[in-house]
Coordinates of C-alpha atoms in Angstrom, one line a residue:
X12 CA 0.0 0.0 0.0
X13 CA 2.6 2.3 1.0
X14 CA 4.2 1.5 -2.5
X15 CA 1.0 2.9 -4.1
X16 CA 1.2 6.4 -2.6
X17 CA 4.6 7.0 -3.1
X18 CA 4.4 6.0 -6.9
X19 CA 1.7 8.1 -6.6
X20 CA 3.3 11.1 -5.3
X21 CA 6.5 10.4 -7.6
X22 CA 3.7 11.7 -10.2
X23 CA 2.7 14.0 -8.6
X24 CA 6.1 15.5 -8.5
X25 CA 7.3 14.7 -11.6
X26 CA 3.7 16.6 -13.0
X27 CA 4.6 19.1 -10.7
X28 CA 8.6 19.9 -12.3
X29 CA 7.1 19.4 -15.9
X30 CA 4.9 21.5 -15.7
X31 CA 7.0 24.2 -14.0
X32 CA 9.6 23.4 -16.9
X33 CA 7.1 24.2 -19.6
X34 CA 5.8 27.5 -18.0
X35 CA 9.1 29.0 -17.8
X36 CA 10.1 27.6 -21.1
X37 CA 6.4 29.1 -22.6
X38 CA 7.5 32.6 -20.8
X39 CA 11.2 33.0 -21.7
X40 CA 10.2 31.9 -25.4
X41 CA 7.0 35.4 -25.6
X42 CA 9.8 37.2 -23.9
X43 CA 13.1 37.0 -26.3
X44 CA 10.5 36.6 -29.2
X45 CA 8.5 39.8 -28.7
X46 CA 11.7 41.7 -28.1
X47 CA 14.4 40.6 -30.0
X48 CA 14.9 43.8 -32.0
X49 CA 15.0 46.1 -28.5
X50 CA 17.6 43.4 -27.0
X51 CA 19.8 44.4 -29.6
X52 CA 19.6 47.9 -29.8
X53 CA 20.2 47.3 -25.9
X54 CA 23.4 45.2 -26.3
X55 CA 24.8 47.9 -28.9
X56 CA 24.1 50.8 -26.8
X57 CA 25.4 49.2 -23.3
X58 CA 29.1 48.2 -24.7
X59 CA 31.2 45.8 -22.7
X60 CA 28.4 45.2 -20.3
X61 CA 26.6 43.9 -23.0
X62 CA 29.1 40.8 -22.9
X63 CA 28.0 39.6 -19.2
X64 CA 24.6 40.4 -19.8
X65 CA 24.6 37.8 -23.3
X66 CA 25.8 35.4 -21.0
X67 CA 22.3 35.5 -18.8
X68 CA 20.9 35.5 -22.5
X69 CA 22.3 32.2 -23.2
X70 CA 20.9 31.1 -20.0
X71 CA 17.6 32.1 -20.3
X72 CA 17.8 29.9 -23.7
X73 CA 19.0 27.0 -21.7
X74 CA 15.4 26.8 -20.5
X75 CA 14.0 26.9 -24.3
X76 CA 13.7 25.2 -27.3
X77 CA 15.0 27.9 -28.9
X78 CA 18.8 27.2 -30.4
X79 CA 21.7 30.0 -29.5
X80 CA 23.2 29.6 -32.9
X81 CA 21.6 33.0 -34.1
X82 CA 22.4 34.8 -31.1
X83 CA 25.9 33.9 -31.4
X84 CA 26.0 35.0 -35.4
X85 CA 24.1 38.6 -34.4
X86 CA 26.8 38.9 -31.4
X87 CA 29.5 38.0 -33.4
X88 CA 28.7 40.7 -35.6
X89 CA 28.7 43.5 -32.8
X90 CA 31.4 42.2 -30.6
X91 CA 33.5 40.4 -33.2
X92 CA 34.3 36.3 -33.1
X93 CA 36.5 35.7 -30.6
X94 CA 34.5 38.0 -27.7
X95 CA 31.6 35.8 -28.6
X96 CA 33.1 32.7 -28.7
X97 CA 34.2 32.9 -24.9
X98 CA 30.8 34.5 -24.4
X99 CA 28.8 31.6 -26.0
X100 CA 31.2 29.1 -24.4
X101 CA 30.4 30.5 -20.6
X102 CA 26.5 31.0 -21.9
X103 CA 26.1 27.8 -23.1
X104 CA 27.6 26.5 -20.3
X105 CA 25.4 27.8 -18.4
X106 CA 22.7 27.3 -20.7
X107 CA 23.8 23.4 -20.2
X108 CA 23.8 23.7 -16.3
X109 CA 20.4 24.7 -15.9
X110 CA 19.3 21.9 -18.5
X111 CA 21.7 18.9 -16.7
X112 CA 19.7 20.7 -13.4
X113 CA 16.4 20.2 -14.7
X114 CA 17.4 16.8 -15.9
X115 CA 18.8 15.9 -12.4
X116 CA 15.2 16.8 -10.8
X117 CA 13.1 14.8 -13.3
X118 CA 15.6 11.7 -12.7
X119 CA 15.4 12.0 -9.0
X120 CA 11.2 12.7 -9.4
X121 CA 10.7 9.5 -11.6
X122 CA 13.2 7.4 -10.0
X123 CA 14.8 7.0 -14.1
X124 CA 17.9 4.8 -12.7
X125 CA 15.6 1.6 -11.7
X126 CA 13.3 2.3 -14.8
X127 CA 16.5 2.8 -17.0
X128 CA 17.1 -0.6 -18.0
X129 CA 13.5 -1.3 -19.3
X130 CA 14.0 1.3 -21.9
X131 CA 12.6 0.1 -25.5
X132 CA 15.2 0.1 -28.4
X133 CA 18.5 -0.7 -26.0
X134 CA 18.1 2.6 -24.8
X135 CA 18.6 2.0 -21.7
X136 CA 22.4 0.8 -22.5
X137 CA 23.5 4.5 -24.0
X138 CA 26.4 4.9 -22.0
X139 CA 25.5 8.2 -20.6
X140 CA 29.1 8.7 -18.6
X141 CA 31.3 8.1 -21.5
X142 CA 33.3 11.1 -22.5
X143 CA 32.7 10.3 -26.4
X144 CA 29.5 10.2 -26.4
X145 CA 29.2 13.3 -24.2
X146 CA 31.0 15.3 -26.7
X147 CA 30.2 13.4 -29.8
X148 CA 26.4 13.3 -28.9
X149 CA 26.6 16.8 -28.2
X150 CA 26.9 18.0 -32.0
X151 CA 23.7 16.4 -33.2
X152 CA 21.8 18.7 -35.3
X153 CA 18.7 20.1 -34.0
X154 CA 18.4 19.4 -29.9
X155 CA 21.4 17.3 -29.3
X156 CA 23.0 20.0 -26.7
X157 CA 19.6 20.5 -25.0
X158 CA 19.3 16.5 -25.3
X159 CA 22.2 15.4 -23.8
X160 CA 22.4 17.7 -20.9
X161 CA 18.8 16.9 -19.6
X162 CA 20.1 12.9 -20.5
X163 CA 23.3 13.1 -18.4
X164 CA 21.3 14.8 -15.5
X165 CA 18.2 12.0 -16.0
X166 CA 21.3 9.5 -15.7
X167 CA 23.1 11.4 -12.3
X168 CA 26.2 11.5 -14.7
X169 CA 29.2 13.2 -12.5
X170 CA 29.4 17.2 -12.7
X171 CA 32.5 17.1 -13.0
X172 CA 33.1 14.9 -16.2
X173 CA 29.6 16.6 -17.4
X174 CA 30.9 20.2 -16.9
X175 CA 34.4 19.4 -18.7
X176 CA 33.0 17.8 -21.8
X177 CA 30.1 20.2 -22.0
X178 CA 33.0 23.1 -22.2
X179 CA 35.4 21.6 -24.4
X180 CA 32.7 20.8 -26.9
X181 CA 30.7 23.9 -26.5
X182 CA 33.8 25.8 -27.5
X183 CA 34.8 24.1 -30.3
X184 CA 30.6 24.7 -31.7
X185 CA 30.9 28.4 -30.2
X186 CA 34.3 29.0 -32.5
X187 CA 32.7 27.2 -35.6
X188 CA 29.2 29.7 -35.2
X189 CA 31.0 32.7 -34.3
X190 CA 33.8 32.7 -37.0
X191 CA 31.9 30.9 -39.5
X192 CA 28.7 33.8 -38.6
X193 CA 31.1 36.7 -38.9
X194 CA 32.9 35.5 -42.0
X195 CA 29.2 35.2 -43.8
X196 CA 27.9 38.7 -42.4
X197 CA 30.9 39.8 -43.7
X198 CA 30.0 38.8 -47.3
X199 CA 27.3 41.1 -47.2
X200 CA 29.0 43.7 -46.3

């Protein structure tokens, strides 16, 4: 009986930190989207300060759907690559700590490491600590990144090895966007 409620109240929690998720995802999305053009006259008018403040922009994506990739090109273009590639390197990091955080929760909610093995497909045999497929896995298109840091938090991967991989790979993406960004904007110039 006792096993009842508490698989009851499991959902109830995990309901409870969905939902949460997808309000704040729902708000920060009508946020950047209704004000994208006043964020950048905002970044070009505050100068350096601009820099820290992209960082909490990156962030605030980490809790979206939507990608960075475009910030990163439109920054690039006012603060030049390499400001921007450190800048989307700590952003997305951060971006990837809330996400592996919101992982963490649902996998503590839903009690993921029992259920893991159960998974359809082999799933359940991804090897969520390995360092290749942290970095590797990380350069899907489309949601990869947003993927694999809710996966690794789901799966109680260590912070440490999570954090390391997440920065060496988020530079080497941040470099390619910013660069490759700036050289195209430059075409048009």
């Amino acid at each position: 009986m006792k096993e009842i409620i508490k698989a009851k109240i499991d959902r109830t929690k995990l309901a409870v930190v969905l939902i949460t998720v997808l309000v704040i995802i729902l708000i920060v999305i009508l946020i950047l989207s209704r004000n994208l053009d006043s964020i950048r006259a905002f970044l070009l008018r505050s100068g350096q300060i601009g820099l820290v403040i992209s960082v909490g922009l990156y962030g605030l994506l980490g809790a979206s759907p939507i990608p960075s990739e475009p910030l990163t090109v439109l920054l690039s273009a006012l603060y030049g690559p390499l400001n921007i590639t450190i800048v989307a390197t700590l952003g997305n990091l951060l971006a990837a700590l809330v996400e592996y955080y919101i992982g963490r929760k649902i996998g503590d909610v839903s009690d993921f490491q029992k259920r893991r093995q159960k998974l359809p497909f082999g799933l359940g045999k991804i090897p969520a600590d390995s360092v290749v497929f942290l970095i590797v896995a990380r350069f899907l298109p489309g949601y990869g990144a947003k993927f694999i840091s809710v996966f690794s938090g789901i799966c109680h991967v260590r912070l440490w090895r999570y954090t390391w991989t997440t920065v060496l790979s988020t530079l080497i993406g941040a470099a390619i966007v910013a660069y490759g960004g700036f050289g195209i904007l430059n075409l048009f110039k």
